[in-house]
Amino acid sequence: MSTPDINDFAREALLLERMVYVRHEDLDGIAAVEMQFEGGRRIVLRIVPKTDELALEHGFASNEKTEDLASAFPFVGRAYRSYLRWAWKMKNHQGYDDAVQVEFTDDNLVTTAIIQFKAVGSFIYICEVQDQSL
C-alpha cells in the first residue's frame, strides 16, 4: 500500500469525524495522531524516531491504545464535523519533513480550526494557529 497524501484528503474536502492519539510507549508524549474522516477514511501522522520527522500512514494498528485528542487539546474539538479544506506539509531549513498544518471549515467555508502538528524530539507537538487577517 502506498504512502497516503494528506493533500488528497483536502482536495476531497472530507468531513472530519474525530482525531485520536497514541502516547509514546517509553516517554510521556504523543507518538502518533490519527484523523478519522467520513467513510472510514483515515490518515496517521507518526513520529519517525531516527529522524524526528512526521511520516504519513493509512491508519493505526488495531492493538494501539488510543485517546480522543480533543480531551487533551479542547480546540481540536472545533474541527470535528468540519471539512478539511487546506493541508500543508512543512520542511524545515535542514530538509526534514517535520510539520503538517491543516485547516478545517464549516459548510459556509468559515474556518473552524487551524491545527499544526510539529515533530520536536521524539514527540508530536500540537498547536492551534490563530487567523490574524486584516
Short mmCIF file of N, CA and C in Angstrom, two decimals:
data_model
loop_
_atom_site.label_atom_id
_atom_site.label_comp_id
_atom_site.label_asym_id
_atom_site.label_seq_id
_atom_site.Cartn_x
_atom_site.Cartn_y
_atom_site.Cartn_z
N MET A 1 0.84 -1.17 0.00
CA MET A 1 0.00 0.00 0.00
C MET A 1 0.89 1.24 0.00
N SER A 2 0.58 2.19 -0.84
CA SER A 2 1.41 3.39 -0.95
C SER A 2 1.18 4.34 0.22
N THR A 3 2.11 5.27 0.39
CA THR A 3 2.00 6.28 1.44
C THR A 3 0.84 7.21 1.11
N PRO A 4 -0.03 7.49 2.07
CA PRO A 4 -1.16 8.39 1.80
C PRO A 4 -0.68 9.84 1.64
N ASP A 5 -1.45 10.61 0.89
CA ASP A 5 -1.13 12.02 0.69
C ASP A 5 -2.24 12.85 1.34
N ILE A 6 -1.89 13.62 2.35
CA ILE A 6 -2.90 14.41 3.06
C ILE A 6 -3.56 15.42 2.13
N ASN A 7 -2.87 15.81 1.07
CA ASN A 7 -3.46 16.74 0.11
C ASN A 7 -4.66 16.11 -0.60
N ASP A 8 -4.66 14.79 -0.79
CA ASP A 8 -5.82 14.12 -1.38
C ASP A 8 -7.05 14.29 -0.49
N PHE A 9 -6.84 14.20 0.84
CA PHE A 9 -7.94 14.37 1.77
C PHE A 9 -8.48 15.80 1.70
N ALA A 10 -7.59 16.78 1.54
CA ALA A 10 -8.01 18.17 1.43
C ALA A 10 -8.73 18.42 0.10
N ARG A 11 -8.21 17.86 -0.99
CA ARG A 11 -8.85 18.05 -2.30
C ARG A 11 -10.27 17.51 -2.29
N GLU A 12 -10.50 16.43 -1.55
CA GLU A 12 -11.83 15.83 -1.47
C GLU A 12 -12.71 16.52 -0.44
N ALA A 13 -12.14 17.46 0.34
CA ALA A 13 -12.87 18.20 1.38
C ALA A 13 -13.66 17.23 2.27
N LEU A 14 -12.94 16.25 2.82
CA LEU A 14 -13.59 15.23 3.65
C LEU A 14 -14.00 15.78 5.01
N LEU A 15 -15.10 15.27 5.52
CA LEU A 15 -15.62 15.66 6.82
C LEU A 15 -14.87 14.90 7.92
N LEU A 16 -14.28 15.66 8.85
CA LEU A 16 -13.56 15.05 9.96
C LEU A 16 -14.55 14.59 11.02
N GLU A 17 -14.44 13.34 11.40
CA GLU A 17 -15.30 12.83 12.47
C GLU A 17 -14.63 12.94 13.83
N ARG A 18 -13.31 12.68 13.86
CA ARG A 18 -12.63 12.62 15.16
C ARG A 18 -11.13 12.53 14.94
N MET A 19 -10.36 12.92 15.97
CA MET A 19 -8.91 12.68 15.99
C MET A 19 -8.59 11.94 17.28
N VAL A 20 -7.72 10.94 17.15
CA VAL A 20 -7.26 10.19 18.32
C VAL A 20 -5.74 10.18 18.31
N TYR A 21 -5.16 9.89 19.47
CA TYR A 21 -3.70 9.86 19.54
C TYR A 21 -3.22 8.65 20.31
N VAL A 22 -1.94 8.34 20.09
CA VAL A 22 -1.24 7.27 20.80
C VAL A 22 -0.08 7.91 21.54
N ARG A 23 0.06 7.54 22.81
CA ARG A 23 1.20 8.04 23.59
C ARG A 23 2.46 7.29 23.21
N HIS A 24 3.58 7.96 23.38
CA HIS A 24 4.90 7.33 23.19
C HIS A 24 5.01 6.21 24.21
N GLU A 25 5.49 5.05 23.79
CA GLU A 25 5.49 3.89 24.71
C GLU A 25 6.45 4.02 25.88
N ASP A 26 7.53 4.78 25.74
CA ASP A 26 8.51 4.90 26.82
C ASP A 26 8.52 6.27 27.50
N LEU A 27 8.07 7.28 26.81
CA LEU A 27 8.15 8.65 27.32
C LEU A 27 6.75 9.25 27.39
N ASP A 28 6.60 10.34 28.11
CA ASP A 28 5.30 10.98 28.24
C ASP A 28 5.12 12.02 27.15
N GLY A 29 4.55 11.60 26.05
CA GLY A 29 4.32 12.50 24.94
C GLY A 29 3.54 11.78 23.86
N ILE A 30 3.16 12.51 22.82
CA ILE A 30 2.36 11.96 21.73
C ILE A 30 3.27 11.40 20.65
N ALA A 31 3.04 10.15 20.27
CA ALA A 31 3.84 9.49 19.24
C ALA A 31 3.14 9.49 17.89
N ALA A 32 1.80 9.54 17.87
CA ALA A 32 1.06 9.48 16.61
C ALA A 32 -0.34 10.06 16.80
N VAL A 33 -0.88 10.62 15.71
CA VAL A 33 -2.24 11.16 15.70
C VAL A 33 -2.94 10.60 14.47
N GLU A 34 -4.16 10.13 14.67
CA GLU A 34 -4.97 9.63 13.56
C GLU A 34 -6.15 10.55 13.34
N MET A 35 -6.33 11.01 12.10
CA MET A 35 -7.52 11.78 11.72
C MET A 35 -8.49 10.79 11.10
N GLN A 36 -9.71 10.76 11.63
CA GLN A 36 -10.73 9.84 11.16
C GLN A 36 -11.80 10.62 10.42
N PHE A 37 -11.94 10.32 9.13
CA PHE A 37 -12.86 11.06 8.26
C PHE A 37 -14.08 10.21 7.91
N GLU A 38 -15.05 10.88 7.31
CA GLU A 38 -16.26 10.19 6.86
C GLU A 38 -15.89 9.03 5.93
N GLY A 39 -16.72 8.03 5.90
CA GLY A 39 -16.50 6.88 5.02
C GLY A 39 -15.38 5.97 5.48
N GLY A 40 -14.95 6.12 6.73
CA GLY A 40 -13.90 5.24 7.25
C GLY A 40 -12.50 5.58 6.78
N ARG A 41 -12.35 6.73 6.12
CA ARG A 41 -11.01 7.14 5.65
C ARG A 41 -10.20 7.63 6.83
N ARG A 42 -8.92 7.24 6.88
CA ARG A 42 -8.04 7.59 8.00
C ARG A 42 -6.66 7.94 7.48
N ILE A 43 -6.02 8.87 8.20
CA ILE A 43 -4.62 9.17 7.92
C ILE A 43 -3.93 9.40 9.27
N VAL A 44 -2.72 8.88 9.38
CA VAL A 44 -1.97 8.96 10.63
C VAL A 44 -0.71 9.78 10.42
N LEU A 45 -0.42 10.66 11.38
CA LEU A 45 0.85 11.37 11.46
C LEU A 45 1.62 10.68 12.57
N ARG A 46 2.78 10.12 12.24
CA ARG A 46 3.56 9.37 13.23
C ARG A 46 4.99 9.85 13.24
N ILE A 47 5.55 9.98 14.44
CA ILE A 47 6.96 10.36 14.63
C ILE A 47 7.86 9.23 14.12
N VAL A 48 8.89 9.58 13.38
CA VAL A 48 9.92 8.61 12.98
C VAL A 48 11.09 8.84 13.95
N PRO A 49 11.31 7.91 14.88
CA PRO A 49 12.29 8.14 15.95
C PRO A 49 13.72 8.44 15.48
N LYS A 50 14.16 7.82 14.41
CA LYS A 50 15.56 8.02 13.98
C LYS A 50 15.82 9.41 13.41
N THR A 51 14.78 10.01 12.80
CA THR A 51 14.99 11.31 12.15
C THR A 51 14.15 12.43 12.77
N ASP A 52 13.24 12.07 13.68
CA ASP A 52 12.30 13.04 14.27
C ASP A 52 11.49 13.78 13.21
N GLU A 53 11.11 13.04 12.17
CA GLU A 53 10.23 13.58 11.13
C GLU A 53 8.83 13.03 11.35
N LEU A 54 7.85 13.63 10.64
CA LEU A 54 6.49 13.12 10.64
C LEU A 54 6.28 12.27 9.40
N ALA A 55 5.85 11.04 9.60
CA ALA A 55 5.52 10.16 8.48
C ALA A 55 4.00 10.04 8.39
N LEU A 56 3.49 9.88 7.18
CA LEU A 56 2.06 9.69 6.96
C LEU A 56 1.80 8.22 6.71
N GLU A 57 0.76 7.68 7.36
CA GLU A 57 0.38 6.28 7.24
C GLU A 57 -1.13 6.20 7.03
N HIS A 58 -1.61 5.00 6.68
CA HIS A 58 -3.05 4.82 6.42
C HIS A 58 -3.91 4.71 7.67
N GLY A 59 -3.42 4.14 8.76
CA GLY A 59 -4.25 4.01 9.96
C GLY A 59 -3.50 3.29 11.07
N PHE A 60 -4.04 3.38 12.26
CA PHE A 60 -3.43 2.71 13.41
C PHE A 60 -3.58 1.21 13.30
N ALA A 61 -2.66 0.49 13.91
CA ALA A 61 -2.83 -0.95 14.08
C ALA A 61 -3.94 -1.15 15.11
N SER A 62 -4.68 -2.23 14.99
CA SER A 62 -5.84 -2.46 15.86
C SER A 62 -5.46 -2.62 17.33
N ASN A 63 -4.21 -2.93 17.63
CA ASN A 63 -3.81 -3.13 19.03
C ASN A 63 -3.29 -1.85 19.69
N GLU A 64 -3.27 -0.72 18.99
CA GLU A 64 -2.78 0.51 19.58
C GLU A 64 -3.87 1.17 20.43
N LYS A 65 -3.53 1.51 21.67
CA LYS A 65 -4.47 2.14 22.59
C LYS A 65 -4.54 3.64 22.27
N THR A 66 -5.73 4.10 21.93
CA THR A 66 -5.90 5.50 21.53
C THR A 66 -6.73 6.26 22.56
N GLU A 67 -6.56 7.59 22.51
CA GLU A 67 -7.36 8.51 23.32
C GLU A 67 -7.83 9.64 22.41
N ASP A 68 -8.98 10.22 22.72
CA ASP A 68 -9.51 11.32 21.92
C ASP A 68 -8.61 12.54 22.08
N LEU A 69 -8.17 13.11 20.96
CA LEU A 69 -7.26 14.24 21.01
C LEU A 69 -7.91 15.49 21.61
N ALA A 70 -9.22 15.65 21.40
CA ALA A 70 -9.91 16.83 21.93
C ALA A 70 -9.97 16.82 23.46
N SER A 71 -9.80 15.66 24.08
CA SER A 71 -9.79 15.62 25.54
C SER A 71 -8.51 16.24 26.09
N ALA A 72 -7.43 16.16 25.34
CA ALA A 72 -6.16 16.77 25.75
C ALA A 72 -6.00 18.19 25.20
N PHE A 73 -6.58 18.45 24.03
CA PHE A 73 -6.48 19.75 23.36
C PHE A 73 -7.89 20.16 22.93
N PRO A 74 -8.65 20.84 23.79
CA PRO A 74 -10.06 21.14 23.50
C PRO A 74 -10.30 21.86 22.18
N PHE A 75 -9.37 22.69 21.73
CA PHE A 75 -9.56 23.41 20.45
C PHE A 75 -9.69 22.46 19.27
N VAL A 76 -9.15 21.25 19.38
CA VAL A 76 -9.26 20.25 18.31
C VAL A 76 -10.73 19.88 18.07
N GLY A 77 -11.53 19.90 19.13
CA GLY A 77 -12.94 19.56 19.01
C GLY A 77 -13.70 20.46 18.05
N ARG A 78 -13.23 21.68 17.85
CA ARG A 78 -13.90 22.59 16.89
C ARG A 78 -13.78 22.10 15.46
N ALA A 79 -12.80 21.25 15.19
CA ALA A 79 -12.63 20.70 13.84
C ALA A 79 -13.57 19.54 13.56
N TYR A 80 -14.10 18.92 14.61
CA TYR A 80 -14.99 17.78 14.43
C TYR A 80 -16.24 18.22 13.67
N ARG A 81 -16.66 17.38 12.74
CA ARG A 81 -17.81 17.63 11.86
C ARG A 81 -17.57 18.84 10.96
N SER A 82 -16.28 19.13 10.68
CA SER A 82 -15.89 20.18 9.74
C SER A 82 -15.13 19.53 8.58
N TYR A 83 -14.91 20.30 7.53
CA TYR A 83 -14.28 19.79 6.32
C TYR A 83 -12.81 20.18 6.26
N LEU A 84 -11.97 19.25 5.88
CA LEU A 84 -10.55 19.56 5.65
C LEU A 84 -10.46 20.31 4.34
N ARG A 85 -10.09 21.58 4.40
CA ARG A 85 -10.03 22.43 3.20
C ARG A 85 -8.60 22.68 2.73
N TRP A 86 -7.65 22.76 3.66
CA TRP A 86 -6.27 23.06 3.30
C TRP A 86 -5.35 22.15 4.11
N ALA A 87 -4.25 21.77 3.50
CA ALA A 87 -3.23 20.98 4.21
C ALA A 87 -1.87 21.42 3.71
N TRP A 88 -0.96 21.62 4.64
CA TRP A 88 0.41 22.00 4.31
C TRP A 88 1.37 20.98 4.91
N LYS A 89 2.28 20.47 4.11
CA LYS A 89 3.37 19.64 4.63
C LYS A 89 4.59 20.55 4.69
N MET A 90 5.22 20.63 5.84
CA MET A 90 6.30 21.60 6.04
C MET A 90 7.64 20.91 6.20
N LYS A 91 8.63 21.56 5.61
CA LYS A 91 10.01 21.07 5.67
C LYS A 91 10.84 22.15 6.34
N ASN A 92 11.69 21.76 7.30
CA ASN A 92 12.49 22.76 7.99
C ASN A 92 13.73 23.14 7.18
N HIS A 93 14.52 24.06 7.71
CA HIS A 93 15.69 24.57 6.98
C HIS A 93 16.77 23.52 6.76
N GLN A 94 16.70 22.39 7.48
CA GLN A 94 17.67 21.31 7.28
C GLN A 94 17.15 20.22 6.34
N GLY A 95 15.94 20.42 5.80
CA GLY A 95 15.39 19.48 4.84
C GLY A 95 14.54 18.36 5.43
N TYR A 96 14.22 18.44 6.72
CA TYR A 96 13.40 17.41 7.36
C TYR A 96 11.92 17.75 7.26
N ASP A 97 11.10 16.74 6.94
CA ASP A 97 9.65 16.90 6.91
C ASP A 97 9.14 16.79 8.34
N ASP A 98 9.02 17.93 9.01
CA ASP A 98 8.74 17.84 10.44
C ASP A 98 7.48 18.57 10.91
N ALA A 99 6.60 18.95 9.99
CA ALA A 99 5.35 19.57 10.43
C ALA A 99 4.27 19.42 9.35
N VAL A 100 3.05 19.39 9.83
CA VAL A 100 1.86 19.38 8.98
C VAL A 100 0.88 20.37 9.60
N GLN A 101 0.26 21.18 8.75
CA GLN A 101 -0.75 22.11 9.23
C GLN A 101 -2.03 21.86 8.43
N VAL A 102 -3.17 21.85 9.13
CA VAL A 102 -4.44 21.60 8.46
C VAL A 102 -5.45 22.67 8.87
N GLU A 103 -6.32 22.99 7.93
CA GLU A 103 -7.38 23.97 8.20
C GLU A 103 -8.72 23.32 7.88
N PHE A 104 -9.66 23.47 8.83
CA PHE A 104 -11.00 22.91 8.69
C PHE A 104 -12.01 24.04 8.59
N THR A 105 -13.07 23.83 7.79
CA THR A 105 -14.11 24.84 7.63
C THR A 105 -15.49 24.19 7.76
N ASP A 106 -16.49 25.05 8.00
CA ASP A 106 -17.87 24.57 8.03
C ASP A 106 -18.44 24.59 6.62
N ASP A 107 -19.76 24.36 6.50
CA ASP A 107 -20.43 24.33 5.19
C ASP A 107 -20.32 25.65 4.43
N ASN A 108 -20.16 26.77 5.17
CA ASN A 108 -20.08 28.10 4.54
C ASN A 108 -18.65 28.56 4.32
N LEU A 109 -17.69 27.64 4.43
CA LEU A 109 -16.26 27.92 4.26
C LEU A 109 -15.70 28.84 5.33
N VAL A 110 -16.36 28.91 6.48
CA VAL A 110 -15.85 29.67 7.62
C VAL A 110 -14.91 28.74 8.40
N THR A 111 -13.72 29.24 8.68
CA THR A 111 -12.72 28.43 9.38
C THR A 111 -13.20 28.08 10.78
N THR A 112 -13.12 26.78 11.11
CA THR A 112 -13.47 26.32 12.45
C THR A 112 -12.23 26.04 13.28
N ALA A 113 -11.13 25.62 12.61
CA ALA A 113 -9.89 25.34 13.34
C ALA A 113 -8.72 25.25 12.36
N ILE A 114 -7.58 25.76 12.80
CA ILE A 114 -6.31 25.58 12.09
C ILE A 114 -5.37 24.94 13.11
N ILE A 115 -4.87 23.76 12.77
CA ILE A 115 -4.08 22.98 13.72
C ILE A 115 -2.74 22.62 13.09
N GLN A 116 -1.68 22.79 13.85
CA GLN A 116 -0.33 22.44 13.38
C GLN A 116 0.21 21.29 14.23
N PHE A 117 0.75 20.30 13.55
CA PHE A 117 1.40 19.15 14.19
C PHE A 117 2.88 19.25 13.86
N LYS A 118 3.72 19.32 14.88
CA LYS A 118 5.14 19.58 14.67
C LYS A 118 5.96 18.52 15.41
N ALA A 119 6.94 17.93 14.71
CA ALA A 119 7.85 16.97 15.32
C ALA A 119 8.93 17.73 16.06
N VAL A 120 9.04 17.46 17.36
CA VAL A 120 10.09 18.06 18.19
C VAL A 120 10.65 16.94 19.04
N GLY A 121 11.93 16.63 18.81
CA GLY A 121 12.50 15.49 19.52
C GLY A 121 11.75 14.24 19.10
N SER A 122 11.28 13.49 20.03
CA SER A 122 10.57 12.24 19.73
C SER A 122 9.07 12.37 19.93
N PHE A 123 8.55 13.58 19.90
CA PHE A 123 7.14 13.80 20.16
C PHE A 123 6.49 14.64 19.07
N ILE A 124 5.16 14.59 19.06
CA ILE A 124 4.38 15.48 18.21
C ILE A 124 3.81 16.58 19.10
N TYR A 125 4.14 17.81 18.80
CA TYR A 125 3.58 18.97 19.48
C TYR A 125 2.39 19.46 18.66
N ILE A 126 1.34 19.83 19.34
CA ILE A 126 0.10 20.23 18.68
C ILE A 126 -0.21 21.66 19.07
N CYS A 127 -0.41 22.51 18.06
CA CYS A 127 -0.64 23.94 18.29
C CYS A 127 -1.88 24.39 17.54
N GLU A 128 -2.59 25.31 18.16
CA GLU A 128 -3.68 25.99 17.46
C GLU A 128 -3.10 27.22 16.78
N VAL A 129 -3.41 27.40 15.51
CA VAL A 129 -2.94 28.56 14.76
C VAL A 129 -4.09 29.56 14.69
N GLN A 130 -3.81 30.79 15.02
CA GLN A 130 -4.82 31.84 15.01
C GLN A 130 -4.76 32.60 13.69
N ASP A 131 -5.91 32.80 13.07
CA ASP A 131 -6.01 33.57 11.84
C ASP A 131 -6.04 35.04 12.22
N GLN A 132 -5.06 35.81 11.77
CA GLN A 132 -4.96 37.24 12.11
C GLN A 132 -5.10 38.11 10.86
N SER A 133 -6.11 37.82 10.05
CA SER A 133 -6.32 38.59 8.83
C SER A 133 -6.64 40.04 9.14
N LEU A 134 -6.18 40.92 8.25
CA LEU A 134 -6.51 42.35 8.41
C LEU A 134 -7.85 42.65 7.81
#
